[in-house]
Coordinates of N, CA and C in Angstrom, one line a residue:
M1 N -9.6 -16.9 -31.0 CA -8.7 -16.9 -29.7 C -7.3 -16.9 -30.3
P2 N -6.3 -16.0 -29.9 CA -5.2 -16.1 -30.2 C -4.3 -17.2 -29.8
V3 N -4.5 -17.5 -28.6 CA -3.6 -18.6 -27.9 C -3.8 -19.9 -28.7
F4 N -5.1 -20.2 -29.1 CA -5.4 -21.5 -29.6 C -5.2 -21.4 -31.2
G5 N -5.4 -20.2 -31.8 CA -4.9 -20.1 -33.3 C -3.5 -20.4 -33.5
I6 N -2.7 -20.0 -32.7 CA -1.3 -20.4 -32.8 C -0.9 -21.6 -32.4
A7 N -1.6 -22.3 -31.5 CA -1.4 -23.7 -31.0 C -1.7 -24.6 -32.2
K8 N -2.7 -24.3 -33.0 CA -3.0 -25.2 -34.1 C -1.9 -25.3 -35.1
K9 N -1.5 -23.9 -35.6 CA -0.6 -23.7 -36.5 C 0.7 -24.2 -36.2
G10 N 1.3 -23.8 -34.9 CA 2.5 -24.0 -34.5 C 2.9 -25.4 -34.0
F11 N 1.9 -26.3 -33.6 CA 2.2 -27.4 -32.8 C 2.9 -28.4 -33.7
G12 N 2.6 -28.5 -35.0 CA 3.1 -29.4 -36.0 C 4.6 -29.0 -36.3
L13 N 4.9 -27.6 -36.5 CA 6.1 -27.0 -36.8 C 7.1 -27.0 -35.6
L14 N 6.6 -26.9 -34.4 CA 7.4 -26.7 -33.2 C 7.3 -28.0 -32.4
G15 N 8.5 -28.3 -31.6 CA 8.5 -29.2 -30.6 C 7.5 -28.7 -29.3
K16 N 7.3 -29.6 -28.4 CA 6.3 -29.3 -27.2 C 6.9 -28.2 -26.5
T17 N 8.3 -28.2 -26.2 CA 8.8 -27.2 -25.3 C 8.7 -25.9 -25.9
A18 N 9.1 -25.8 -27.2 CA 8.9 -24.6 -28.0 C 7.6 -24.0 -28.1
F19 N 6.4 -24.8 -28.2 CA 5.1 -24.5 -28.2 C 4.8 -24.1 -26.9
K20 N 5.1 -24.4 -25.8 CA 4.9 -24.1 -24.4 C 5.4 -22.7 -24.3
R21 N 6.8 -22.5 -24.7 CA 7.3 -21.1 -24.6 C 6.5 -20.0 -25.5
V22 N 6.1 -20.3 -26.6 CA 5.4 -19.4 -27.5 C 4.0 -19.1 -26.8
K23 N 3.5 -20.3 -26.3 CA 2.0 -20.0 -25.5 C 2.2 -19.1 -24.2
Q24 N 3.2 -19.3 -23.5 CA 3.5 -18.6 -22.4 C 3.8 -17.2 -22.7
Q25 N 4.6 -16.8 -23.8 CA 4.8 -15.6 -24.3 C 3.7 -15.0 -24.8
I26 N 2.8 -15.4 -25.3 CA 1.5 -14.8 -25.7 C 0.8 -14.6 -24.6
Q27 N 0.5 -15.3 -23.6 CA -0.2 -15.1 -22.4 C 0.3 -13.8 -21.5
K28 N 1.7 -13.8 -21.7 CA 2.0 -12.6 -20.9 C 1.9 -11.2 -21.5
T29 N 1.7 -11.3 -22.8 CA 1.5 -9.9 -23.5 C 0.1 -9.5 -23.3
P30 N -0.2 -8.2 -23.1 CA -1.6 -7.7 -23.0 C -2.3 -7.8 -24.2
N31 N -3.7 -8.2 -24.2 CA -4.5 -8.2 -25.4 C -5.4 -6.9 -25.5
K32 N -5.5 -6.4 -26.6 CA -6.5 -5.1 -26.6 C -7.8 -5.3 -26.5
N33 N -8.3 -6.6 -26.3 CA -9.7 -6.9 -26.1 C -10.0 -6.7 -24.9
F34 N -9.2 -7.0 -23.9 CA -9.5 -6.8 -22.4 C -8.6 -5.9 -21.7
K35 N -9.3 -5.0 -21.0 CA -8.6 -3.9 -20.2 C -7.7 -4.5 -19.1
R36 N -7.8 -5.6 -18.4 CA -7.0 -6.2 -17.5 C -5.9 -6.8 -18.1
E37 N -4.6 -6.5 -17.7 CA -3.3 -6.9 -18.3 C -3.2 -8.4 -18.1
G38 N -2.8 -9.3 -19.0 CA -2.5 -10.8 -18.8 C -3.7 -11.6 -19.1
V39 N -4.8 -11.0 -19.4 CA -6.2 -11.9 -19.6 C -6.2 -12.0 -21.1
I40 N -6.0 -13.2 -21.7 CA -6.2 -13.5 -23.1 C -7.1 -14.7 -23.1
G41 N -7.8 -14.5 -24.2 CA -8.5 -15.7 -24.8 C -9.9 -15.9 -24.1
G42 N -10.4 -16.9 -23.7 CA -11.7 -17.3 -23.2 C -11.9 -17.3 -21.8
K43 N -13.0 -17.9 -21.4 CA -13.3 -17.8 -20.1 C -12.4 -18.7 -18.9
E44 N -11.8 -19.6 -19.4 CA -10.8 -20.2 -18.5 C -9.7 -19.3 -18.3
Q45 N -9.2 -18.7 -19.4 CA -8.0 -17.6 -18.9 C -8.6 -16.3 -17.9
K46 N -9.8 -15.9 -18.0 CA -10.4 -14.9 -17.4 C -10.6 -15.4 -16.0
K47 N -10.9 -16.7 -15.9 CA -11.1 -17.3 -14.3 C -9.9 -17.5 -13.8
K48 N -8.7 -17.8 -14.6 CA -7.5 -18.0 -14.0 C -7.0 -16.6 -13.6
A49 N -7.1 -15.6 -14.3 CA -6.6 -14.3 -14.0 C -7.2 -13.8 -12.8
I50 N -8.5 -14.0 -12.7 CA -9.4 -13.6 -11.5 C -8.8 -14.4 -10.4
Q51 N -8.5 -15.5 -10.4 CA -8.1 -16.3 -9.4 C -6.9 -16.0 -8.9
Q52 N -5.9 -15.7 -9.9 CA -4.6 -15.2 -9.4 C -4.6 -13.8 -8.6
Q53 N -5.6 -13.0 -9.2 CA -5.6 -11.8 -8.3 C -6.3 -11.8 -7.0
Q54 N -7.3 -12.7 -6.8 CA -7.7 -13.1 -5.5 C -6.7 -13.8 -4.6
D55 N -5.7 -14.6 -5.1 CA -4.5 -15.2 -4.4 C -3.7 -14.1 -4.0
I56 N -3.4 -13.2 -4.8 CA -2.6 -12.1 -4.5 C -3.3 -11.3 -3.3
Y57 N -4.5 -11.0 -3.4 CA -5.3 -10.2 -2.4 C -5.2 -10.9 -1.0
N58 N -5.4 -12.3 -1.0 CA -5.4 -13.0 0.1 C -4.1 -13.2 0.7
K59 N -3.0 -13.2 -0.1 CA -1.5 -13.1 0.3 C -1.3 -11.9 1.1
Q60 N -1.6 -10.7 0.5 CA -1.6 -9.3 1.2 C -2.2 -9.4 2.6
K61 N -3.4 -9.9 2.5 CA -4.3 -9.8 3.8 C -3.6 -10.8 4.8
E62 N -3.0 -11.9 4.5 CA -2.3 -12.6 5.5 C -1.0 -12.1 5.8
D63 N -0.3 -11.4 5.0 CA 1.0 -10.6 5.5 C 0.6 -9.6 6.4
Y64 N -0.5 -8.8 6.1 CA -1.0 -7.7 7.1 C -1.3 -8.4 8.5
R65 N -1.9 -9.5 8.4 CA -2.3 -10.1 9.7 C -1.3 -10.8 10.5
S66 N 0.0 -11.1 9.6 CA 1.0 -12.0 10.3 C 1.7 -11.3 11.7
P67 N 1.9 -9.8 11.5 CA 2.3 -9.3 12.8 C 1.5 -9.6 14.1
F68 N 0.4 -9.6 13.8 CA -0.8 -9.7 14.9 C -0.5 -11.1 15.4
K69 N -0.4 -12.1 14.6 CA -0.2 -13.5 15.1 C 1.0 -13.7 16.0
K70 N 2.2 -13.2 15.3 CA 3.6 -13.5 15.9 C 3.6 -13.0 17.4
G71 N 3.4 -11.7 17.6 CA 3.7 -11.2 18.9 C 2.8 -10.1 19.3
G72 N 1.4 -10.4 18.9 CA 0.4 -9.2 19.3 C 0.5 -8.0 18.2
S73 N 0.3 -6.9 18.5 CA 0.2 -5.8 17.7 C 1.7 -5.4 17.1
P74 N 1.8 -4.6 16.1 CA 2.9 -4.3 15.5 C 3.5 -3.0 16.4
A75 N 4.8 -2.7 16.2 CA 5.5 -1.6 16.9 C 4.8 -0.3 16.7
W76 N 4.1 0.0 15.6 CA 3.4 1.3 15.4 C 2.2 1.6 16.2
Q77 N 1.8 0.4 16.7 CA 0.6 0.6 17.7 C 0.9 0.6 19.1
K78 N 2.2 0.3 19.5 CA 2.6 0.1 20.9 C 3.4 1.4 21.1
K79 N 3.9 1.4 22.5 CA 4.6 2.6 22.8 C 6.0 2.5 22.4
E80 N 6.7 1.2 22.0 CA 7.9 1.4 21.5 C 8.0 1.9 20.2
G81 N 7.0 2.0 19.4 CA 6.9 2.7 18.1 C 6.6 4.0 18.0
K82 N 6.2 4.7 19.2 CA 5.7 6.0 19.2 C 6.8 6.9 20.0
S83 N 6.9 8.1 19.4 CA 7.9 9.0 20.0 C 7.2 9.9 21.0
E84 N 8.2 10.2 22.0 CA 7.8 10.9 23.2 C 7.2 12.1 22.8
S85 N 7.8 12.8 21.8 CA 7.4 14.1 21.4 C 6.1 14.1 20.5
G86 N 5.7 13.1 20.2 CA 4.4 12.9 19.4 C 4.7 12.2 17.9
G87 N 3.9 11.5 17.6 CA 4.1 10.9 16.2 C 4.8 9.5 16.5
L88 N 5.2 9.0 15.4 CA 6.0 7.8 15.3 C 7.5 7.8 15.2
N89 N 8.2 7.0 15.7 CA 9.7 7.0 15.5 C 10.0 6.1 14.4
K90 N 11.3 5.9 14.1 CA 11.7 5.2 12.9 C 11.3 3.8 13.2
K91 N 11.4 3.2 14.4 CA 11.1 1.7 14.4 C 9.4 1.6 14.1
G92 N 8.6 2.6 14.5 CA 7.3 2.8 14.4 C 6.8 2.9 13.0
I93 N 7.5 3.7 12.1 CA 7.3 3.8 10.7 C 7.9 2.6 9.9
A94 N 8.9 1.9 10.3 CA 9.4 0.7 9.8 C 8.3 -0.5 9.8
S95 N 7.7 -0.6 11.2 CA 6.8 -1.6 11.4 C 5.5 -1.4 10.5
Y96 N 5.0 0.0 10.4 CA 3.9 0.3 9.6 C 4.0 0.0 8.3
R97 N 5.2 0.2 7.6 CA 5.6 -0.1 6.2 C 5.6 -1.5 6.1
A98 N 6.0 -2.3 7.1 CA 6.0 -3.7 7.0 C 4.7 -4.3 6.9
A99 N 3.9 -3.7 7.7 CA 2.5 -4.1 7.8 C 1.5 -3.7 6.7
N100 N 2.0 -2.6 6.2 CA 1.1 -2.0 4.9 C 2.0 -1.9 3.7
P101 N 2.1 -2.9 3.0 CA 3.1 -2.8 1.8 C 2.5 -1.7 0.7
G102 N 3.5 -1.0 0.3 CA 3.2 0.2 -0.7 C 3.0 1.5 0.1
S103 N 3.1 1.5 1.4 CA 2.8 2.6 2.1 C 4.0 3.7 1.9
K104 N 3.7 4.9 2.0 CA 4.7 5.9 1.6 C 4.9 6.8 3.1
L105 N 4.6 6.2 4.2 CA 4.6 6.9 5.3 C 6.2 7.3 5.5
S106 N 6.3 8.6 5.9 CA 7.7 9.1 6.2 C 7.6 10.0 7.6
M107 N 8.7 10.3 7.9 CA 8.9 11.1 9.2 C 8.2 12.4 9.3
A108 N 8.1 12.9 10.4 CA 7.4 14.2 10.5 C 8.2 15.3 10.1
V109 N 7.6 16.4 9.5 CA 8.4 17.7 9.0 C 8.5 18.5 10.3
T110 N 9.7 18.5 11.0 CA 9.8 19.2 12.2 C 10.6 20.5 12.0
T111 N 11.0 20.8 10.9 CA 11.5 22.1 10.6 C 10.7 23.1 10.7
K112 N 11.0 24.4 11.2 CA 10.3 25.5 11.5 C 9.7 26.1 10.1
P113 N 8.4 26.6 10.2 CA 7.8 26.9 8.9 C 8.7 28.1 8.2
S114 N 9.2 29.0 9.1 CA 9.9 30.0 8.4 C 11.3 29.5 7.8
K115 N 11.8 28.3 8.2 CA 12.9 27.8 7.6 C 12.6 27.0 6.1
L116 N 11.5 26.5 6.1 CA 11.0 26.0 4.8 C 10.6 26.8 3.8
K117 N 11.0 26.4 2.5 CA 10.8 27.1 1.3 C 9.4 27.0 0.9
K118 N 8.7 28.0 0.6 CA 7.3 28.1 0.4 C 6.9 27.4 -0.7
G119 N 5.9 26.4 -0.7 CA 5.6 25.6 -1.9 C 6.4 24.4 -1.9
S120 N 7.3 24.2 -1.2 CA 8.2 22.9 -1.3 C 7.6 21.7 -0.7
K121 N 7.9 20.5 -1.1 CA 7.2 19.3 -0.9 C 7.1 19.2 0.8
A122 N 8.1 19.5 1.3 CA 7.9 19.5 2.9 C 6.9 20.4 3.4
A123 N 7.0 21.7 2.9 CA 6.1 22.6 3.3 C 4.8 22.3 3.0
N124 N 4.3 21.7 1.9 CA 3.1 21.3 1.6 C 2.7 20.1 2.4
R125 N 3.5 19.2 2.7 CA 3.2 18.1 3.7 C 2.8 18.6 4.9
R126 N 3.5 19.5 5.4 CA 3.3 20.0 6.8 C 2.0 20.7 6.7
K127 N 1.7 21.6 5.9 CA 0.5 22.4 5.7 C -0.8 21.4 5.8
S128 N -0.8 20.5 4.9 CA -1.8 19.4 4.7 C -1.9 18.6 6.1
F129 N -0.9 18.4 6.8 CA -1.1 17.5 7.9 C -1.8 18.4 9.0
C130 N -1.1 19.8 9.2 CA -1.7 20.7 10.2 C -3.1 20.9 9.9
A131 N -3.6 21.0 8.7 CA -5.0 21.4 8.3 C -6.0 20.0 8.8
R132 N -5.2 18.9 8.4 CA -6.1 17.7 8.7 C -6.1 17.4 10.2
M133 N -5.1 17.4 10.9 CA -5.0 17.0 12.4 C -5.8 18.1 13.2
S134 N -5.7 19.5 12.6 CA -6.3 20.5 13.6 C -8.0 20.1 13.3
G135 N -8.5 19.6 12.2 CA -9.9 19.5 12.1 C -10.2 18.3 12.9
M136 N -9.3 17.3 13.1 CA -9.6 16.0 13.9 C -9.6 16.5 15.4
K137 N -8.7 17.3 15.6 CA -8.9 17.8 17.2 C -10.1 18.5 17.5
K138 N -10.6 19.3 16.5 CA -11.9 20.1 16.8 C -13.1 19.2 16.9
R139 N -13.1 18.1 15.9 CA -14.4 17.3 15.8 C -14.3 16.0 16.4
L140 N -13.1 15.5 16.6 CA -12.9 14.1 16.9 C -12.6 13.7 18.3
T141 N -12.2 14.8 19.2 CA -11.7 14.6 20.5 C -12.7 15.2 21.4
S142 N -12.6 14.7 22.8 CA -13.3 15.3 23.7 C -12.7 16.7 24.0
A143 N -13.3 17.4 25.0 CA -12.9 18.8 25.3 C -11.5 18.5 26.4
K144 N -11.7 17.4 27.2 CA -10.5 17.0 27.9 C -9.4 16.7 27.2
T145 N -9.4 15.9 26.1 CA -8.0 15.7 25.2 C -7.6 16.7 24.5
A146 N -8.8 17.8 24.0 CA -8.2 18.7 23.2 C -7.4 19.6 24.1
N147 N -7.8 19.9 25.4 CA -6.9 20.8 26.2 C -5.8 20.1 27.0
D148 N -5.7 18.9 26.8 CA -4.5 18.2 27.4 C -3.2 18.3 26.8
P149 N -2.2 19.0 27.4 CA -1.0 19.3 26.7 C -0.2 18.0 26.2
N150 N -0.6 16.9 27.0 CA 0.2 15.6 26.8 C -0.7 14.5 26.0
S151 N -1.6 15.0 25.4 CA -2.4 14.1 24.6 C -1.6 13.9 23.2
R152 N -1.8 12.8 22.7 CA -1.1 12.4 21.4 C -1.3 13.3 20.3
I153 N -2.6 13.9 20.2 CA -2.8 14.7 19.1 C -2.1 16.2 19.4
N154 N -2.1 16.7 20.6 CA -1.6 17.9 20.8 C 0.1 17.8 20.8
K155 N 0.8 16.7 21.2 CA 2.0 16.4 20.9 C 2.5 16.5 19.5
S156 N 1.6 16.0 18.7 CA 1.9 15.8 17.2 C 2.0 17.1 16.5
L157 N 0.6 17.8 16.9 CA 0.8 19.1 16.4 C 1.9 20.0 16.7
R158 N 2.4 19.9 18.0 CA 3.4 20.7 18.4 C 4.7 20.3 17.5
K159 N 4.7 19.0 17.5 CA 6.1 18.6 16.8 C 6.0 18.9 15.3
W160 N 5.0 19.1 14.6 CA 4.9 19.6 13.3 C 4.9 21.1 13.3
N161 N 5.1 21.7 14.4 CA 4.8 23.2 14.4 C 3.6 23.8 13.7
C162 N 2.5 23.3 14.3 CA 1.1 23.8 13.9 C 0.5 24.9 14.6

C-alpha cells in the first residue's frame, strides 16, 4: 500500500505537518490499480471514497428537492415559466437548470428551416426535437389533445416550425 509505505519511511524524516501534506498529496493522485479516481490503498480508503460519492449523491438529491420545499414546484412546472407560444421561457429554463445541475437545456430554435444552414447545430437540434415530439404526439396523446391547436404539444411544434 503506497500510503503506508511512505508513511513508514517519511515519518522519521519529516515533521507531522509535512507528513500529512505528503499523505494528502498521495491520496489525491489516482492509482493505476483502481479505476475510480482518488481511491488508494486498502478497504478503509475504498469505504471512504464510496461514502464521499454517496454524500455527493445525497446532496444533489437534496438540492433537487429544495425548490419543492421552499415554495412548491419550480417555475418550469408552473405557468410563470412557460411561454404562451409553447415551450419554456427564460425564467423556466433558468429554474430547470437550477433544479437539474449539469443540464444543457437551452431556448427553442425558432428560426425558419429555410434560414438555417443545413447540418448546423441548430438545424440538427430542430430536426431531432421535431422527430421526437411528433412521435410523442402520435403515440402519447389522446385524439382530443392531438387535434387541439392550443395544446402544449401543438404549440411547441408550431414554435419549432415542425
